[in-house]
Amino acid sequence: MRKFAPILLALLFLPTSSSFAQRVEAGIFLDYLGISQTSTNNFGLGARLGVRIHRDVMLEGELAYDYGINFDEAYRNIANGNITAIERTSIGVTHGLFGPKLQPGGGGFRPFVTLKGGFMDFRFSTSLLPYSDVASAVFGLRTSNLNAAMYPAAGIETTLGPVGLRLEAGDEIYFNQGAHNNLRFTFGPILRF
């Protein structure tokens, strides 16, 4: 049995066809996220890792950190709705997503679609207004900053051997007192092995 163990391991890890030759895909990316509720354009960095489970399907997980961006946060009087104060606030976002990527076919330019689920964690600077009779337009994000998220997207990859580039665009939707749509782009190198 010990004589056959190396052969069995080799057969297990050898690809059965050229499309299975690269079972794992890893990459880093630049991330743009336009947050609709705060009207901010956040930029950051991220990384992703995918494992091929079928010739045309890969399961991917990714994590991105978008740096803090300053914006003007308006506070309204709860009783009459008038703006009481405007405060300079900083917002940063960490988001993690997991799901399948469908990429049929082959060739130099390979389009794909993906649908991932996960979370978005918003980080705000501390509010200077501790008053109970005013509320912010982003009060829901301040009180519940960890939100469920869904991400439908499409993109294209181009590779030369095991190295390539990936461009992706989608709608990262988070759920906090309703669904909020946010435009997202990622771009960066990938490595297949």
PDB file of C-alpha atoms in Angstrom:
ATOM      1  CA  MET A   1       0.000   0.000   0.000  1.00  0.00           C
ATOM      2  CA  ARG A   2       2.863   2.393   0.761  1.00  0.00           C
ATOM      3  CA  LYS A   3       4.121   1.951  -2.815  1.00  0.00           C
ATOM      4  CA  PHE A   4       0.819   3.211  -4.198  1.00  0.00           C
ATOM      5  CA  ALA A   5       0.442   6.231  -1.879  1.00  0.00           C
ATOM      6  CA  PRO A   6       2.681   8.571  -3.969  1.00  0.00           C
ATOM      7  CA  ILE A   7       0.911   7.493  -7.148  1.00  0.00           C
ATOM      8  CA  LEU A   8      -2.530   8.116  -5.625  1.00  0.00           C
ATOM      9  CA  LEU A   9      -1.450  11.538  -4.379  1.00  0.00           C
ATOM     10  CA  ALA A  10      -0.049  12.427  -7.797  1.00  0.00           C
ATOM     11  CA  LEU A  11      -3.269  11.367  -9.502  1.00  0.00           C
ATOM     12  CA  LEU A  12      -5.323  13.349  -7.015  1.00  0.00           C
ATOM     13  CA  PHE A  13      -3.419  16.575  -7.637  1.00  0.00           C
ATOM     14  CA  LEU A  14      -2.746  16.227 -11.353  1.00  0.00           C
ATOM     15  CA  PRO A  15      -5.285  18.048 -13.477  1.00  0.00           C
ATOM     16  CA  THR A  16      -7.661  15.935 -15.541  1.00  0.00           C
ATOM     17  CA  SER A  17      -8.003  18.629 -18.203  1.00  0.00           C
ATOM     18  CA  SER A  18      -6.443  21.969 -19.049  1.00  0.00           C
ATOM     19  CA  SER A  19      -9.324  23.905 -17.445  1.00  0.00           C
ATOM     20  CA  PHE A  20      -8.596  22.249 -14.100  1.00  0.00           C
ATOM     21  CA  ALA A  21      -4.871  22.973 -14.350  1.00  0.00           C
ATOM     22  CA  GLN A  22      -5.294  26.059 -12.227  1.00  0.00           C
ATOM     23  CA  ARG A  23      -7.504  25.181  -9.274  1.00  0.00           C
ATOM     24  CA  VAL A  24      -6.663  28.136  -7.030  1.00  0.00           C
ATOM     25  CA  GLU A  25      -6.728  31.841  -7.837  1.00  0.00           C
ATOM     26  CA  ALA A  26      -5.370  34.542  -5.524  1.00  0.00           C
ATOM     27  CA  GLY A  27      -5.255  38.265  -6.028  1.00  0.00           C
ATOM     28  CA  ILE A  28      -4.998  41.700  -4.545  1.00  0.00           C
ATOM     29  CA  PHE A  29      -7.012  44.667  -5.731  1.00  0.00           C
ATOM     30  CA  LEU A  30      -7.673  48.374  -5.519  1.00  0.00           C
ATOM     31  CA  ASP A  31     -11.209  48.972  -4.318  1.00  0.00           C
ATOM     32  CA  TYR A  32     -13.593  51.860  -5.036  1.00  0.00           C
ATOM     33  CA  LEU A  33     -16.873  52.035  -3.140  1.00  0.00           C
ATOM     34  CA  GLY A  34     -19.400  54.845  -3.641  1.00  0.00           C
ATOM     35  CA  ILE A  35     -21.521  54.836  -0.484  1.00  0.00           C
ATOM     36  CA  SER A  36     -24.950  56.155  -1.419  1.00  0.00           C
ATOM     37  CA  GLN A  37     -26.157  56.999   2.095  1.00  0.00           C
ATOM     38  CA  THR A  38     -23.203  59.280   2.873  1.00  0.00           C
ATOM     39  CA  SER A  39     -22.412  60.349  -0.734  1.00  0.00           C
ATOM     40  CA  THR A  40     -18.733  59.473  -0.231  1.00  0.00           C
ATOM     41  CA  ASN A  41     -16.220  57.909  -2.592  1.00  0.00           C
ATOM     42  CA  ASN A  42     -14.132  55.472  -0.558  1.00  0.00           C
ATOM     43  CA  PHE A  43     -10.917  53.883  -1.836  1.00  0.00           C
ATOM     44  CA  GLY A  44      -9.010  50.991  -0.336  1.00  0.00           C
ATOM     45  CA  LEU A  45      -7.180  47.713  -0.753  1.00  0.00           C
ATOM     46  CA  GLY A  46      -8.349  44.129  -0.686  1.00  0.00           C
ATOM     47  CA  ALA A  47      -7.430  40.521  -1.300  1.00  0.00           C
ATOM     48  CA  ARG A  48      -9.335  37.517  -2.603  1.00  0.00           C
ATOM     49  CA  LEU A  49      -8.838  33.771  -2.786  1.00  0.00           C
ATOM     50  CA  GLY A  50     -10.798  31.352  -4.942  1.00  0.00           C
ATOM     51  CA  VAL A  51     -10.956  27.586  -5.315  1.00  0.00           C
ATOM     52  CA  ARG A  52     -12.272  25.949  -8.488  1.00  0.00           C
ATOM     53  CA  ILE A  53     -15.070  23.455  -7.754  1.00  0.00           C
ATOM     54  CA  HIS A  54     -16.111  22.880 -11.382  1.00  0.00           C
ATOM     55  CA  ARG A  55     -14.654  23.706 -14.780  1.00  0.00           C
ATOM     56  CA  ASP A  56     -16.760  26.906 -14.932  1.00  0.00           C
ATOM     57  CA  VAL A  57     -17.341  27.672 -11.227  1.00  0.00           C
ATOM     58  CA  MET A  58     -15.012  29.022  -8.553  1.00  0.00           C
ATOM     59  CA  LEU A  59     -15.857  29.705  -4.887  1.00  0.00           C
ATOM     60  CA  GLU A  60     -14.278  32.977  -3.785  1.00  0.00           C
ATOM     61  CA  GLY A  61     -13.802  34.849  -0.555  1.00  0.00           C
ATOM     62  CA  GLU A  62     -12.563  38.423  -0.316  1.00  0.00           C
ATOM     63  CA  LEU A  63     -11.852  41.063   2.292  1.00  0.00           C
ATOM     64  CA  ALA A  64     -11.333  44.780   1.648  1.00  0.00           C
ATOM     65  CA  TYR A  65     -10.552  47.805   3.790  1.00  0.00           C
ATOM     66  CA  ASP A  66     -11.575  51.248   2.531  1.00  0.00           C
ATOM     67  CA  TYR A  67      -9.857  54.163   4.222  1.00  0.00           C
ATOM     68  CA  GLY A  68     -11.688  56.865   6.141  1.00  0.00           C
ATOM     69  CA  ILE A  69     -13.143  59.682   4.061  1.00  0.00           C
ATOM     70  CA  ASN A  70     -14.434  62.947   5.515  1.00  0.00           C
ATOM     71  CA  PHE A  71     -17.934  64.182   4.775  1.00  0.00           C
ATOM     72  CA  ASP A  72     -20.401  66.687   6.233  1.00  0.00           C
ATOM     73  CA  GLU A  73     -22.972  64.971   8.454  1.00  0.00           C
ATOM     74  CA  ALA A  74     -26.205  66.922   8.902  1.00  0.00           C
ATOM     75  CA  TYR A  75     -28.141  66.693  12.165  1.00  0.00           C
ATOM     76  CA  ARG A  76     -31.853  67.468  12.175  1.00  0.00           C
ATOM     77  CA  ASN A  77     -34.110  68.395  15.043  1.00  0.00           C
ATOM     78  CA  ILE A  78     -36.412  65.419  15.690  1.00  0.00           C
ATOM     79  CA  ALA A  79     -39.395  67.621  16.531  1.00  0.00           C
ATOM     80  CA  ASN A  80     -39.441  69.941  13.508  1.00  0.00           C
ATOM     81  CA  GLY A  81     -37.000  68.388  10.980  1.00  0.00           C
ATOM     82  CA  ASN A  82     -34.850  71.527  10.667  1.00  0.00           C
ATOM     83  CA  ILE A  83     -31.082  71.161  10.344  1.00  0.00           C
ATOM     84  CA  THR A  84     -29.585  71.851  13.753  1.00  0.00           C
ATOM     85  CA  ALA A  85     -25.896  71.308  13.056  1.00  0.00           C
ATOM     86  CA  ILE A  86     -23.417  70.137  10.444  1.00  0.00           C
ATOM     87  CA  GLU A  87     -20.380  68.193  11.596  1.00  0.00           C
ATOM     88  CA  ARG A  88     -17.292  67.009   9.724  1.00  0.00           C
ATOM     89  CA  THR A  89     -17.289  63.197  10.091  1.00  0.00           C
ATOM     90  CA  SER A  90     -14.996  60.422   8.871  1.00  0.00           C
ATOM     91  CA  ILE A  91     -16.242  57.077   7.554  1.00  0.00           C
ATOM     92  CA  GLY A  92     -14.236  53.944   6.748  1.00  0.00           C
ATOM     93  CA  VAL A  93     -15.511  50.553   5.606  1.00  0.00           C
ATOM     94  CA  THR A  94     -14.403  46.951   5.999  1.00  0.00           C
ATOM     95  CA  HIS A  95     -16.263  44.465   3.849  1.00  0.00           C
ATOM     96  CA  GLY A  96     -16.028  40.705   3.501  1.00  0.00           C
ATOM     97  CA  LEU A  97     -17.805  38.680   0.839  1.00  0.00           C
ATOM     98  CA  PHE A  98     -18.045  35.016  -0.141  1.00  0.00           C
ATOM     99  CA  GLY A  99     -19.745  33.270  -3.055  1.00  0.00           C
ATOM    100  CA  PRO A 100     -19.500  31.652  -6.478  1.00  0.00           C
ATOM    101  CA  LYS A 101     -17.946  33.092  -9.629  1.00  0.00           C
ATOM    102  CA  LEU A 102     -19.317  31.704 -12.902  1.00  0.00           C
ATOM    103  CA  GLN A 103     -16.801  31.926 -15.747  1.00  0.00           C
ATOM    104  CA  PRO A 104     -17.628  29.755 -18.758  1.00  0.00           C
ATOM    105  CA  GLY A 105     -15.250  29.267 -21.656  1.00  0.00           C
ATOM    106  CA  GLY A 106     -11.586  30.011 -22.045  1.00  0.00           C
ATOM    107  CA  GLY A 107      -9.289  32.247 -24.015  1.00  0.00           C
ATOM    108  CA  GLY A 108      -7.295  35.377 -23.323  1.00  0.00           C
ATOM    109  CA  PHE A 109     -10.227  37.540 -22.180  1.00  0.00           C
ATOM    110  CA  ARG A 110     -12.650  35.712 -19.912  1.00  0.00           C
ATOM    111  CA  PRO A 111     -15.879  37.429 -18.791  1.00  0.00           C
ATOM    112  CA  PHE A 112     -17.504  36.331 -15.536  1.00  0.00           C
ATOM    113  CA  VAL A 113     -20.431  37.004 -13.199  1.00  0.00           C
ATOM    114  CA  THR A 114     -20.546  36.592  -9.443  1.00  0.00           C
ATOM    115  CA  LEU A 115     -23.038  36.763  -6.586  1.00  0.00           C
ATOM    116  CA  LYS A 116     -21.566  37.011  -3.098  1.00  0.00           C
ATOM    117  CA  GLY A 117     -22.924  37.527   0.378  1.00  0.00           C
ATOM    118  CA  GLY A 118     -21.231  38.829   3.488  1.00  0.00           C
ATOM    119  CA  PHE A 119     -20.934  41.942   5.616  1.00  0.00           C
ATOM    120  CA  MET A 120     -20.085  45.640   5.567  1.00  0.00           C
ATOM    121  CA  ASP A 121     -18.682  47.223   8.728  1.00  0.00           C
ATOM    122  CA  PHE A 122     -18.865  51.030   8.822  1.00  0.00           C
ATOM    123  CA  ARG A 123     -16.519  52.941  11.138  1.00  0.00           C
ATOM    124  CA  PHE A 124     -17.413  56.518  11.992  1.00  0.00           C
ATOM    125  CA  SER A 125     -15.477  59.121  13.915  1.00  0.00           C
ATOM    126  CA  THR A 126     -17.048  59.926  17.259  1.00  0.00           C
ATOM    127  CA  SER A 127     -20.042  62.240  17.090  1.00  0.00           C
ATOM    128  CA  LEU A 128     -19.606  65.618  18.718  1.00  0.00           C
ATOM    129  CA  LEU A 129     -23.336  65.996  19.297  1.00  0.00           C
ATOM    130  CA  PRO A 130     -24.543  63.790  22.149  1.00  0.00           C
ATOM    131  CA  TYR A 131     -27.969  65.478  22.297  1.00  0.00           C
ATOM    132  CA  SER A 132     -31.062  63.270  22.324  1.00  0.00           C
ATOM    133  CA  ASP A 133     -33.300  65.684  20.409  1.00  0.00           C
ATOM    134  CA  VAL A 134     -31.261  65.565  17.171  1.00  0.00           C
ATOM    135  CA  ALA A 135     -30.706  62.753  14.674  1.00  0.00           C
ATOM    136  CA  SER A 136     -28.231  62.266  11.878  1.00  0.00           C
ATOM    137  CA  ALA A 137     -29.091  61.221   8.331  1.00  0.00           C
ATOM    138  CA  VAL A 138     -26.767  58.234   8.904  1.00  0.00           C
ATOM    139  CA  PHE A 139     -28.049  57.509  12.428  1.00  0.00           C
ATOM    140  CA  GLY A 140     -28.940  53.915  11.436  1.00  0.00           C
ATOM    141  CA  LEU A 141     -25.333  53.276  10.381  1.00  0.00           C
ATOM    142  CA  ARG A 142     -24.020  54.818  13.598  1.00  0.00           C
ATOM    143  CA  THR A 143     -26.182  52.604  15.817  1.00  0.00           C
ATOM    144  CA  SER A 144     -25.856  49.419  13.741  1.00  0.00           C
ATOM    145  CA  ASN A 145     -22.582  49.643  11.847  1.00  0.00           C
ATOM    146  CA  LEU A 146     -22.211  45.901  11.016  1.00  0.00           C
ATOM    147  CA  ASN A 147     -24.621  45.092   8.183  1.00  0.00           C
ATOM    148  CA  ALA A 148     -25.447  42.115   5.993  1.00  0.00           C
ATOM    149  CA  ALA A 149     -24.451  42.639   2.367  1.00  0.00           C
ATOM    150  CA  MET A 150     -25.096  41.136  -1.066  1.00  0.00           C
ATOM    151  CA  TYR A 151     -22.905  41.742  -4.100  1.00  0.00           C
ATOM    152  CA  PRO A 152     -23.961  40.946  -7.687  1.00  0.00           C
ATOM    153  CA  ALA A 153     -21.163  41.828 -10.112  1.00  0.00           C
ATOM    154  CA  ALA A 154     -19.627  41.164 -13.512  1.00  0.00           C
ATOM    155  CA  GLY A 155     -16.163  41.566 -14.886  1.00  0.00           C
ATOM    156  CA  ILE A 156     -13.396  40.372 -17.124  1.00  0.00           C
ATOM    157  CA  GLU A 157     -10.061  38.661 -16.585  1.00  0.00           C
ATOM    158  CA  THR A 158      -7.116  38.446 -18.880  1.00  0.00           C
ATOM    159  CA  THR A 159      -4.258  36.043 -18.235  1.00  0.00           C
ATOM    160  CA  LEU A 160      -0.899  35.176 -19.642  1.00  0.00           C
ATOM    161  CA  GLY A 161       0.000  31.833 -18.146  1.00  0.00           C
ATOM    162  CA  PRO A 162      -0.553  31.892 -14.390  1.00  0.00           C
ATOM    163  CA  VAL A 163      -0.481  35.729 -14.095  1.00  0.00           C
ATOM    164  CA  GLY A 164      -3.315  38.040 -15.041  1.00  0.00           C
ATOM    165  CA  LEU A 165      -5.421  41.129 -14.404  1.00  0.00           C
ATOM    166  CA  ARG A 166      -9.015  41.351 -13.218  1.00  0.00           C
ATOM    167  CA  LEU A 167     -11.553  44.183 -13.514  1.00  0.00           C
ATOM    168  CA  GLU A 168     -14.896  43.898 -11.751  1.00  0.00           C
ATOM    169  CA  ALA A 169     -17.919  46.182 -11.290  1.00  0.00           C
ATOM    170  CA  GLY A 170     -21.012  45.590  -9.230  1.00  0.00           C
ATOM    171  CA  ASP A 171     -23.630  46.788  -6.775  1.00  0.00           C
ATOM    172  CA  GLU A 172     -22.699  46.148  -3.144  1.00  0.00           C
ATOM    173  CA  ILE A 173     -26.039  46.239  -1.348  1.00  0.00           C
ATOM    174  CA  TYR A 174     -26.136  46.515   2.435  1.00  0.00           C
ATOM    175  CA  PHE A 175     -29.226  46.155   4.576  1.00  0.00           C
ATOM    176  CA  ASN A 176     -29.788  48.755   7.293  1.00  0.00           C
ATOM    177  CA  GLN A 177     -33.374  49.997   7.656  1.00  0.00           C
ATOM    178  CA  GLY A 178     -33.881  48.956   4.032  1.00  0.00           C
ATOM    179  CA  ALA A 179     -31.558  48.091   1.151  1.00  0.00           C
ATOM    180  CA  HIS A 180     -28.866  50.593   0.116  1.00  0.00           C
ATOM    181  CA  ASN A 181     -27.194  50.251  -3.294  1.00  0.00           C
ATOM    182  CA  ASN A 182     -23.517  51.191  -3.655  1.00  0.00           C
ATOM    183  CA  LEU A 183     -21.421  51.210  -6.824  1.00  0.00           C
ATOM    184  CA  ARG A 184     -18.192  49.223  -6.456  1.00  0.00           C
ATOM    185  CA  PHE A 185     -15.172  48.684  -8.757  1.00  0.00           C
ATOM    186  CA  THR A 186     -12.136  46.487  -8.149  1.00  0.00           C
ATOM    187  CA  PHE A 187      -8.992  46.146 -10.234  1.00  0.00           C
ATOM    188  CA  GLY A 188      -5.803  44.214  -9.647  1.00  0.00           C
ATOM    189  CA  PRO A 189      -3.442  41.370 -10.458  1.00  0.00           C
ATOM    190  CA  ILE A 190      -4.287  37.691 -10.046  1.00  0.00           C
ATOM    191  CA  LEU A 191      -2.166  34.579  -9.782  1.00  0.00           C
ATOM    192  CA  ARG A 192      -3.414  31.124 -10.741  1.00  0.00           C
ATOM    193  CA  PHE A 193      -1.867  27.934  -9.476  1.00  0.00           C
TER     194      PHE A 193
END
